[in-house]
Amino acid sequence: MMEGLLNPQTFMVFKVVVVFVAVLTLVALATWAERRGAAFIQDRVGPNRVALFGKIRIFGLGQPLADGLKLFFKEDVLPLNVDRVLYTIAPVISFIPATMTFAAIPFGKPFVKNGIQYFLSILPPDTNIGVLYIFALAGMGVYGIIIGGWASNNKWSILGAMRASAQVISYELAMTLAVVGVVISAGSLRLDRIIEAQNGLWNIVPQFIGAIVFFVSMFAETNRLPFDFAEGESEIIGYHTEYMSMKFSMFFLAEYANMITASGLFVTLYLGGWHFPILDSTVIGSVVAFVIKLLFVLWCFIWVRWTLPRFRYDQLMRLGWKVMLPLSLINLVIVALFYAYGG
Amino acid sequence: MSHAQYIPLLIFLVIAILFPLVTLAIARFFRPSKFSKSKLSPYECGIEEITEARENFNVRYYIVAVVFLIFDVETIFLYPWAVKYRVLGLFGFVEMGIFLLILIFGYVYAWKKGALEWE
């Protein structure tokens, strides 16, 4: 089966295309699931009207397609006092790292065919940079926000951009510190080694504190409720106030792609990646296990959004600097002590 | 070490750059473009803006950025240590303990000075 596909070069290109398409499809599905999930939690029906060819409704699954088309055909005005170049490239800048981060995540178990080993992640694991690559690219995400906000030359945008960037860098610190514990237990920056090290016992059990810090930081990093100060629908509109049409949808895509990558990362670092009893005995089963876990974490994003109210900004900063940061330090000390004496 | 390993990333990067650019470019041919002066003004809930948008911002954002910079660099120093930690054993623990104590000292200092306050 797929003999032509299984030479390293075509497999590589195949992987890249599949991952890119899969992430974008998941984004579309996530926007649909978000609204259906919101409706479900609030005891409403939600979008269920869009029908393909006027007939096939399937729970309104065509909604993201219709939304995309609508945004595509919307007028795109270039407001008078924006910085034209930065205004145009900001959505692109925030889109690139959002999708690129996923490249390091192994989404299935490696397999050997004809004596060649194939890895199911775009970035070959033997580059030894997995974790660093992810943090480097995740750090790039803030540029799109701050450039977009500044270039818009609008008070709401600038306020939103300032808030978003302060929040993102604050939680990035706690996140990076929490992951040090994972790196210690795996003894490698390679994400495939980190997953292997979790065979039998997922990191979420021994490093529970780190997992909590990472989980909470994920919401702040992706600007999701309860920390959605970049947008804050009811107070300021956010860094993309001046954006419309396809440029706005790029920011939108980036936000959801960030959620998907964050979910994938949480699965990789704390939920054992593609490990799952029975399922991971085959390659396809391991991919299925990974996707199921990813979808579950993604659902947590939606679940939390429609359950918790928004924080206040000072509460957010206090939580980040005075609770999450010490917690991640405590986690680090516990893990270090454990491996100094026990491991 | 060869750089050939990074080719898939390069392909991914090209796709990730081309996708938004191409969609933006194609959309140009399909979307309407009706000029009107009010559309070009910044969004201010319908009120004319009276001051520049790029005003001074609260100094706390700046302080947070500075504190972040220091701690982030220190965190990155932890990574090489973490990778080799299980090889280093007790030596690594004591050594990094000292490093962490300095880091925590700075953190407590920043806290006491009120750099982390946000009201």
Short mmCIF file of C-alpha atoms in Angstrom, two decimals:
data_model
loop_
_atom_site.label_atom_id
_atom_site.label_comp_id
_atom_site.label_asym_id
_atom_site.label_seq_id
_atom_site.Cartn_x
_atom_site.Cartn_y
_atom_site.Cartn_z
CA MET A 1 0.00 0.00 0.00
CA MET A 2 1.20 3.51 -0.85
CA GLU A 3 4.55 2.21 -2.06
CA GLY A 4 5.23 5.33 -4.07
CA LEU A 5 4.48 7.42 -1.04
CA LEU A 6 6.90 5.63 1.19
CA ASN A 7 10.16 7.08 0.16
CA PRO A 8 11.57 9.67 2.52
CA GLN A 9 11.15 12.66 0.20
CA THR A 10 7.55 12.18 -0.82
CA PHE A 11 6.64 11.17 2.70
CA MET A 12 8.12 14.42 3.98
CA VAL A 13 6.12 16.57 1.56
CA PHE A 14 3.04 14.47 2.24
CA LYS A 15 3.41 15.05 5.98
CA VAL A 16 3.78 18.81 5.59
CA VAL A 17 0.70 19.12 3.41
CA VAL A 18 -1.39 16.81 5.60
CA VAL A 19 -0.46 18.65 8.79
CA PHE A 20 -1.16 22.05 7.29
CA VAL A 21 -4.53 20.98 5.92
CA ALA A 22 -5.37 19.13 9.14
CA VAL A 23 -4.63 22.17 11.30
CA LEU A 24 -6.77 24.42 9.10
CA THR A 25 -9.59 21.87 9.07
CA LEU A 26 -9.38 21.58 12.83
CA VAL A 27 -9.59 25.37 13.06
CA ALA A 28 -12.80 25.31 11.06
CA LEU A 29 -14.17 22.48 13.17
CA ALA A 30 -13.17 24.30 16.35
CA THR A 31 -15.11 27.43 15.41
CA TRP A 32 -18.12 25.24 14.77
CA ALA A 33 -17.61 23.25 17.99
CA GLU A 34 -17.16 26.46 19.93
CA ARG A 35 -20.55 27.78 18.93
CA ARG A 36 -22.32 24.46 19.20
CA GLY A 37 -20.63 23.91 22.56
CA ALA A 38 -21.65 27.36 23.76
CA ALA A 39 -25.19 26.64 22.70
CA PHE A 40 -25.12 23.28 24.41
CA ILE A 41 -23.83 24.79 27.67
CA GLN A 42 -26.32 27.64 27.55
CA ASP A 43 -29.20 25.35 26.59
CA ARG A 44 -29.66 26.85 23.11
CA VAL A 45 -29.64 25.25 19.69
CA GLY A 46 -26.71 27.05 18.11
CA PRO A 47 -25.88 27.29 14.41
CA ASN A 48 -27.65 24.42 12.69
CA ARG A 49 -29.12 26.06 9.61
CA VAL A 50 -26.33 25.97 7.05
CA ALA A 51 -27.07 23.23 4.56
CA LEU A 52 -24.80 22.00 1.81
CA PHE A 53 -26.58 22.00 -1.55
CA GLY A 54 -29.68 23.18 0.27
CA LYS A 55 -30.26 19.75 1.77
CA ILE A 56 -27.51 18.21 3.85
CA ARG A 57 -27.50 19.90 7.23
CA ILE A 58 -25.42 17.61 9.48
CA PHE A 59 -25.76 19.78 12.62
CA GLY A 60 -24.75 22.93 10.79
CA LEU A 61 -21.28 21.67 10.00
CA GLY A 62 -21.27 23.85 6.91
CA GLN A 63 -21.24 26.95 9.12
CA PRO A 64 -17.45 27.51 9.12
CA LEU A 65 -17.44 27.19 5.34
CA ALA A 66 -20.19 29.79 5.04
CA ASP A 67 -18.38 32.09 7.47
CA GLY A 68 -15.16 31.73 5.54
CA LEU A 69 -16.90 32.58 2.27
CA LYS A 70 -18.59 35.56 3.87
CA LEU A 71 -15.29 36.93 5.15
CA PHE A 72 -13.71 36.25 1.78
CA PHE A 73 -16.26 38.40 -0.05
CA LYS A 74 -16.23 41.24 2.48
CA GLU A 75 -14.91 44.65 1.58
CA ASP A 76 -11.43 45.32 2.91
CA VAL A 77 -10.94 48.99 3.72
CA LEU A 78 -7.51 50.35 4.44
CA PRO A 79 -8.25 52.97 7.13
CA LEU A 80 -6.72 56.37 6.60
CA ASN A 81 -4.20 56.70 9.40
CA VAL A 82 -2.89 53.17 9.68
CA ASP A 83 0.68 52.25 8.93
CA ARG A 84 -0.01 50.59 5.58
CA VAL A 85 2.84 48.10 5.41
CA LEU A 86 2.73 46.92 9.02
CA TYR A 87 -1.07 46.87 8.98
CA THR A 88 -1.03 44.49 6.03
CA ILE A 89 1.69 42.14 7.20
CA ALA A 90 0.62 41.88 10.87
CA PRO A 91 -2.06 39.23 10.20
CA VAL A 92 0.45 37.24 8.16
CA ILE A 93 3.04 37.55 10.93
CA SER A 94 0.62 36.19 13.50
CA PHE A 95 -0.56 33.40 11.21
CA ILE A 96 2.90 31.96 10.47
CA PRO A 97 4.10 31.04 13.98
CA ALA A 98 0.60 29.87 14.91
CA THR A 99 0.72 27.12 12.30
CA MET A 100 4.49 26.57 12.31
CA THR A 101 4.62 25.63 16.00
CA PHE A 102 2.73 22.46 15.25
CA ALA A 103 5.65 21.25 13.13
CA ALA A 104 7.55 19.96 16.16
CA ILE A 105 4.74 17.93 17.67
CA PRO A 106 4.91 14.18 17.03
CA PHE A 107 1.38 13.09 16.22
CA GLY A 108 1.96 9.35 16.01
CA LYS A 109 4.49 6.72 16.78
CA PRO A 110 7.50 6.32 14.51
CA PHE A 111 7.65 3.26 12.27
CA VAL A 112 10.28 1.43 10.27
CA LYS A 113 9.74 0.40 6.67
CA ASN A 114 12.39 -1.02 4.35
CA GLY A 115 15.02 -0.27 6.95
CA ILE A 116 14.26 3.44 7.04
CA GLN A 117 12.72 5.04 10.08
CA TYR A 118 9.82 7.39 9.53
CA PHE A 119 8.80 9.94 12.14
CA LEU A 120 5.34 11.38 12.34
CA SER A 121 6.33 14.97 12.96
CA ILE A 122 7.46 17.56 10.47
CA LEU A 123 10.56 18.60 12.35
CA PRO A 124 12.79 15.52 12.46
CA PRO A 125 13.20 14.64 16.16
CA ASP A 126 16.94 14.07 15.78
CA THR A 127 17.44 17.80 15.36
CA ASN A 128 17.33 17.81 19.17
CA ILE A 129 15.60 21.15 19.44
CA GLY A 130 11.92 20.23 19.93
CA VAL A 131 11.10 22.14 23.10
CA LEU A 132 13.29 25.14 22.26
CA TYR A 133 11.77 25.36 18.78
CA ILE A 134 8.30 25.48 20.26
CA PHE A 135 9.10 28.20 22.77
CA ALA A 136 10.98 30.23 20.18
CA LEU A 137 8.03 30.19 17.81
CA ALA A 138 5.42 30.64 20.53
CA GLY A 139 7.32 33.77 21.54
CA MET A 140 6.96 35.08 17.97
CA GLY A 141 3.18 35.09 18.31
CA VAL A 142 3.22 38.30 20.29
CA TYR A 143 4.78 40.22 17.38
CA GLY A 144 1.70 39.85 15.21
CA ILE A 145 -0.45 41.19 18.02
CA ILE A 146 1.68 44.17 18.92
CA ILE A 147 2.48 45.13 15.31
CA GLY A 148 -1.19 44.84 14.39
CA GLY A 149 -2.26 46.93 17.37
CA TRP A 150 0.33 49.61 16.83
CA ALA A 151 -0.11 49.82 13.07
CA SER A 152 -3.85 50.24 13.43
CA ASN A 153 -3.33 53.61 15.12
CA ASN A 154 -6.48 53.25 17.12
CA LYS A 155 -6.80 53.55 20.89
CA TRP A 156 -8.66 50.30 21.31
CA SER A 157 -6.13 48.44 19.23
CA ILE A 158 -3.17 49.81 21.14
CA LEU A 159 -4.76 49.09 24.50
CA GLY A 160 -5.59 45.57 23.39
CA ALA A 161 -2.10 45.00 22.04
CA MET A 162 -0.43 46.30 25.21
CA ARG A 163 -2.59 44.12 27.41
CA ALA A 164 -2.16 41.07 25.23
CA SER A 165 1.61 41.32 25.04
CA ALA A 166 2.08 41.95 28.78
CA GLN A 167 -0.16 38.98 29.50
CA VAL A 168 1.52 36.68 27.02
CA ILE A 169 5.04 37.37 28.26
CA SER A 170 4.00 37.06 31.92
CA TYR A 171 2.57 33.61 31.44
CA GLU A 172 5.27 32.51 29.05
CA LEU A 173 7.66 32.65 31.98
CA ALA A 174 5.61 30.33 34.17
CA MET A 175 5.05 28.05 31.19
CA THR A 176 8.74 27.80 30.33
CA LEU A 177 9.65 27.11 33.95
CA ALA A 178 6.98 24.41 34.25
CA VAL A 179 8.32 22.62 31.18
CA VAL A 180 11.84 22.43 32.70
CA GLY A 181 10.43 19.69 34.94
CA VAL A 182 9.31 17.70 31.90
CA VAL A 183 12.72 18.09 30.30
CA ILE A 184 14.40 16.80 33.48
CA SER A 185 12.28 13.67 33.61
CA ALA A 186 12.90 12.90 29.92
CA GLY A 187 16.51 14.06 29.91
CA SER A 188 16.08 15.48 26.43
CA LEU A 189 14.62 18.37 24.49
CA ARG A 190 13.33 15.94 21.90
CA LEU A 191 9.56 15.72 22.01
CA ASP A 192 9.63 12.06 20.96
CA ARG A 193 11.87 11.23 23.94
CA ILE A 194 9.51 13.16 26.20
CA ILE A 195 6.65 11.04 24.91
CA GLU A 196 8.65 7.81 25.27
CA ALA A 197 9.49 8.73 28.86
CA GLN A 198 5.78 8.86 29.59
CA ASN A 199 5.17 5.28 28.54
CA GLY A 200 3.08 3.83 31.36
CA LEU A 201 2.87 6.95 33.49
CA TRP A 202 1.82 10.25 31.99
CA ASN A 203 3.59 13.34 33.26
CA ILE A 204 0.35 14.80 34.52
CA VAL A 205 0.50 12.39 37.50
CA PRO A 206 4.04 12.94 38.85
CA GLN A 207 4.17 16.58 37.75
CA PHE A 208 0.68 17.58 38.62
CA ILE A 209 1.61 21.14 39.69
CA GLY A 210 3.54 21.73 36.48
CA ALA A 211 0.62 20.45 34.45
CA ILE A 212 -1.75 22.85 36.18
CA VAL A 213 0.59 25.79 35.61
CA PHE A 214 0.96 24.83 31.95
CA PHE A 215 -2.77 24.36 31.53
CA VAL A 216 -3.62 27.75 33.02
CA SER A 217 -0.84 29.48 31.10
CA MET A 218 -2.17 27.97 27.89
CA PHE A 219 -5.35 30.01 28.25
CA ALA A 220 -3.39 33.20 28.86
CA GLU A 221 -1.01 32.49 25.99
CA THR A 222 -3.82 32.01 23.51
CA ASN A 223 -5.80 34.99 24.86
CA ARG A 224 -8.76 32.83 25.67
CA LEU A 225 -11.38 33.39 28.31
CA PRO A 226 -11.05 33.69 31.33
CA PHE A 227 -8.01 35.73 30.22
CA ASP A 228 -9.24 37.27 26.98
CA PHE A 229 -8.13 40.81 27.76
CA ALA A 230 -6.81 41.29 24.26
CA GLU A 231 -10.38 41.23 23.04
CA GLY A 232 -12.60 41.63 26.05
CA GLU A 233 -15.73 41.78 23.90
CA SER A 234 -17.64 43.91 26.37
CA GLU A 235 -14.89 46.41 27.22
CA ILE A 236 -12.34 46.98 24.46
CA ILE A 237 -12.53 45.35 21.11
CA GLY A 238 -8.88 44.52 20.98
CA TYR A 239 -5.86 44.69 18.73
CA HIS A 240 -7.86 43.75 15.65
CA THR A 241 -10.43 46.54 16.01
CA GLU A 242 -9.41 48.05 12.68
CA TYR A 243 -9.26 44.75 10.87
CA MET A 244 -11.90 43.30 8.62
CA SER A 245 -12.44 40.81 5.86
CA MET A 246 -9.62 38.34 5.16
CA LYS A 247 -7.08 40.18 7.32
CA PHE A 248 -9.32 39.78 10.32
CA SER A 249 -9.88 36.15 9.50
CA MET A 250 -6.10 35.61 9.49
CA PHE A 251 -5.98 36.78 13.11
CA PHE A 252 -8.96 34.57 13.80
CA LEU A 253 -7.32 31.56 12.17
CA ALA A 254 -4.14 32.27 14.12
CA GLU A 255 -6.01 32.36 17.41
CA TYR A 256 -7.63 29.00 16.80
CA ALA A 257 -4.46 27.49 15.38
CA ASN A 258 -2.71 28.61 18.57
CA MET A 259 -5.35 26.80 20.60
CA ILE A 260 -4.82 23.64 18.60
CA THR A 261 -1.06 23.83 18.97
CA ALA A 262 -1.35 24.50 22.69
CA SER A 263 -3.64 21.49 23.04
CA GLY A 264 -1.20 19.35 21.07
CA LEU A 265 1.61 20.56 23.27
CA PHE A 266 -0.25 19.80 26.47
CA VAL A 267 -1.00 16.31 25.15
CA THR A 268 2.66 15.82 24.22
CA LEU A 269 4.16 17.14 27.43
CA TYR A 270 1.70 15.93 30.03
CA LEU A 271 -0.82 13.49 28.58
CA GLY A 272 1.57 10.97 27.10
CA GLY A 273 1.36 12.06 23.45
CA TRP A 274 0.22 9.17 21.28
CA HIS A 275 0.43 6.64 24.11
CA PHE A 276 -2.79 4.90 24.95
CA PRO A 277 -3.38 1.33 26.11
CA ILE A 278 -4.16 -1.05 23.20
CA LEU A 279 -4.67 1.80 20.68
CA ASP A 280 -0.96 2.59 20.36
CA SER A 281 -0.03 -0.90 19.22
CA THR A 282 -0.51 0.22 15.61
CA VAL A 283 0.70 3.40 13.92
CA ILE A 284 -2.79 4.46 12.88
CA GLY A 285 -4.08 3.71 16.37
CA SER A 286 -1.42 5.96 17.88
CA VAL A 287 -2.45 8.82 15.60
CA VAL A 288 -6.06 8.25 16.59
CA ALA A 289 -5.10 8.29 20.28
CA PHE A 290 -3.23 11.58 19.79
CA VAL A 291 -6.12 13.19 17.93
CA ILE A 292 -8.65 12.08 20.54
CA LYS A 293 -6.57 13.56 23.34
CA LEU A 294 -6.02 16.75 21.38
CA LEU A 295 -9.74 17.11 20.74
CA PHE A 296 -10.42 16.61 24.43
CA VAL A 297 -8.03 19.39 25.46
CA LEU A 298 -9.46 21.57 22.71
CA TRP A 299 -12.89 20.95 24.13
CA CYS A 300 -11.57 22.07 27.55
CA PHE A 301 -10.77 25.45 25.96
CA ILE A 302 -14.39 25.78 24.87
CA TRP A 303 -15.73 24.33 28.09
CA VAL A 304 -13.79 26.80 30.24
CA ARG A 305 -14.70 29.73 28.01
CA TRP A 306 -18.40 29.22 28.51
CA THR A 307 -18.13 28.33 32.19
CA LEU A 308 -15.86 30.90 33.84
CA PRO A 309 -16.31 34.68 33.90
CA ARG A 310 -13.49 36.96 32.82
CA PHE A 311 -10.79 37.93 35.33
CA ARG A 312 -9.86 41.51 36.06
CA TYR A 313 -6.55 42.59 34.58
CA ASP A 314 -4.82 43.09 37.94
CA GLN A 315 -6.07 39.66 39.01
CA LEU A 316 -4.58 38.18 35.88
CA MET A 317 -1.19 39.75 36.51
CA ARG A 318 -1.23 38.79 40.17
CA LEU A 319 -2.13 35.21 39.30
CA GLY A 320 0.64 35.06 36.73
CA TRP A 321 3.46 36.61 38.71
CA LYS A 322 2.56 35.72 42.29
CA VAL A 323 0.88 32.34 41.98
CA MET A 324 1.86 30.64 38.73
CA LEU A 325 5.54 31.59 38.82
CA PRO A 326 6.16 30.38 42.41
CA LEU A 327 4.12 27.25 41.66
CA SER A 328 6.26 26.43 38.66
CA LEU A 329 9.39 26.97 40.78
CA ILE A 330 8.01 24.62 43.43
CA ASN A 331 7.28 22.07 40.73
CA LEU A 332 10.84 22.39 39.46
CA VAL A 333 12.33 21.89 42.94
CA ILE A 334 10.12 18.86 43.60
CA VAL A 335 11.07 17.23 40.30
CA ALA A 336 14.75 18.03 40.83
CA LEU A 337 14.69 16.59 44.36
CA PHE A 338 12.92 13.48 43.13
CA TYR A 339 15.51 12.74 40.47
CA ALA A 340 18.43 13.64 42.73
CA TYR A 341 17.39 11.03 45.29
CA GLY A 342 14.71 8.75 43.87
CA GLY A 343 15.37 8.53 40.14
CA MET B 1 25.21 17.64 11.28
CA SER B 2 23.54 18.55 8.05
CA HIS B 3 20.96 21.18 7.45
CA ALA B 4 18.94 18.84 5.25
CA GLN B 5 16.87 17.95 8.29
CA TYR B 6 15.38 21.40 8.27
CA ILE B 7 14.05 21.15 4.70
CA PRO B 8 10.57 20.03 5.83
CA LEU B 9 10.41 23.09 8.06
CA LEU B 10 11.37 25.25 5.12
CA ILE B 11 8.59 23.76 3.00
CA PHE B 12 6.17 24.30 5.86
CA LEU B 13 7.33 27.90 6.23
CA VAL B 14 6.82 28.56 2.52
CA ILE B 15 3.28 27.14 2.67
CA ALA B 16 2.53 29.09 5.86
CA ILE B 17 3.70 32.33 4.23
CA LEU B 18 2.05 31.72 0.88
CA PHE B 19 -1.33 30.68 2.24
CA PRO B 20 -2.30 34.02 3.83
CA LEU B 21 -0.67 36.07 1.08
CA VAL B 22 -2.39 34.16 -1.72
CA THR B 23 -5.80 34.22 -0.04
CA LEU B 24 -5.46 37.95 0.60
CA ALA B 25 -4.43 38.51 -3.01
CA ILE B 26 -7.20 36.37 -4.52
CA ALA B 27 -9.84 38.00 -2.30
CA ARG B 28 -8.96 41.33 -3.93
CA PHE B 29 -10.63 40.21 -7.13
CA PHE B 30 -13.85 39.14 -5.48
CA ARG B 31 -14.57 41.66 -2.78
CA PRO B 32 -16.43 44.88 -3.38
CA SER B 33 -14.71 48.20 -2.87
CA LYS B 34 -17.00 51.13 -2.33
CA PHE B 35 -15.20 54.24 -1.22
CA SER B 36 -16.62 56.43 1.48
CA LYS B 37 -14.88 58.86 3.75
CA SER B 38 -16.37 57.67 7.03
CA LYS B 39 -15.15 54.16 6.38
CA LEU B 40 -11.59 55.40 6.44
CA SER B 41 -11.79 56.96 9.89
CA PRO B 42 -10.60 54.95 12.88
CA TYR B 43 -13.21 53.01 14.78
CA GLU B 44 -14.28 55.08 17.78
CA CYS B 45 -17.90 54.12 18.28
CA GLY B 46 -18.95 56.86 15.90
CA ILE B 47 -17.29 59.70 17.79
CA GLU B 48 -14.60 61.82 16.17
CA GLU B 49 -11.27 61.13 17.82
CA ILE B 50 -9.70 64.09 19.58
CA THR B 51 -6.21 62.90 20.49
CA GLU B 52 -3.54 60.78 18.88
CA ALA B 53 -3.99 57.06 19.39
CA ARG B 54 -0.34 56.46 20.17
CA GLU B 55 -0.34 58.02 23.58
CA ASN B 56 1.83 57.33 26.59
CA PHE B 57 1.08 54.00 28.08
CA ASN B 58 1.20 52.89 31.67
CA VAL B 59 4.74 52.41 32.94
CA ARG B 60 3.78 49.04 34.43
CA TYR B 61 3.80 47.45 31.00
CA TYR B 62 7.40 48.54 30.70
CA ILE B 63 8.33 47.19 34.14
CA VAL B 64 6.69 43.88 33.37
CA ALA B 65 8.65 43.66 30.13
CA VAL B 66 11.94 44.35 31.92
CA VAL B 67 11.26 41.82 34.69
CA PHE B 68 10.21 39.31 32.07
CA LEU B 69 13.42 39.80 30.13
CA ILE B 70 15.59 39.04 33.15
CA PHE B 71 13.67 35.99 34.26
CA ASP B 72 13.25 34.60 30.78
CA VAL B 73 16.98 34.63 30.16
CA GLU B 74 17.52 32.90 33.49
CA THR B 75 14.90 30.31 32.62
CA ILE B 76 16.61 29.54 29.34
CA PHE B 77 19.83 28.91 31.29
CA LEU B 78 17.95 26.17 33.13
CA TYR B 79 17.35 24.17 29.96
CA PRO B 80 20.85 22.82 29.25
CA TRP B 81 21.06 21.90 32.92
CA ALA B 82 17.68 20.15 32.80
CA VAL B 83 18.71 18.06 29.80
CA LYS B 84 21.79 16.72 31.59
CA TYR B 85 20.35 16.75 35.08
CA ARG B 86 20.00 13.00 35.49
CA VAL B 87 23.63 12.56 34.49
CA LEU B 88 24.92 15.27 36.82
CA GLY B 89 23.14 13.92 39.90
CA LEU B 90 23.67 15.62 43.22
CA PHE B 91 26.34 17.96 41.87
CA GLY B 92 23.86 19.35 39.36
CA PHE B 93 21.25 19.72 42.05
CA VAL B 94 23.47 21.77 44.39
CA GLU B 95 24.87 23.87 41.58
CA MET B 96 21.51 24.74 40.14
CA GLY B 97 20.15 25.22 43.64
CA ILE B 98 22.57 28.11 44.05
CA PHE B 99 21.55 29.52 40.67
CA LEU B 100 17.89 29.19 41.55
CA LEU B 101 18.46 30.90 44.91
CA ILE B 102 19.90 33.92 43.11
CA LEU B 103 16.91 33.88 40.77
CA ILE B 104 14.49 33.65 43.69
CA PHE B 105 16.33 36.45 45.47
CA GLY B 106 15.78 38.67 42.44
CA TYR B 107 12.17 37.62 42.31
CA VAL B 108 11.58 38.47 45.99
CA TYR B 109 13.35 41.79 45.46
CA ALA B 110 11.11 42.64 42.51
CA TRP B 111 8.08 41.64 44.55
CA LYS B 112 9.10 43.76 47.56
CA LYS B 113 9.86 46.74 45.35
CA GLY B 114 6.34 46.53 44.00
CA ALA B 115 7.33 45.74 40.42
CA LEU B 116 4.71 43.01 40.33
CA GLU B 117 1.90 45.17 41.71
CA TRP B 118 -0.89 46.01 39.33
CA GLU B 119 -3.78 48.12 40.45
#
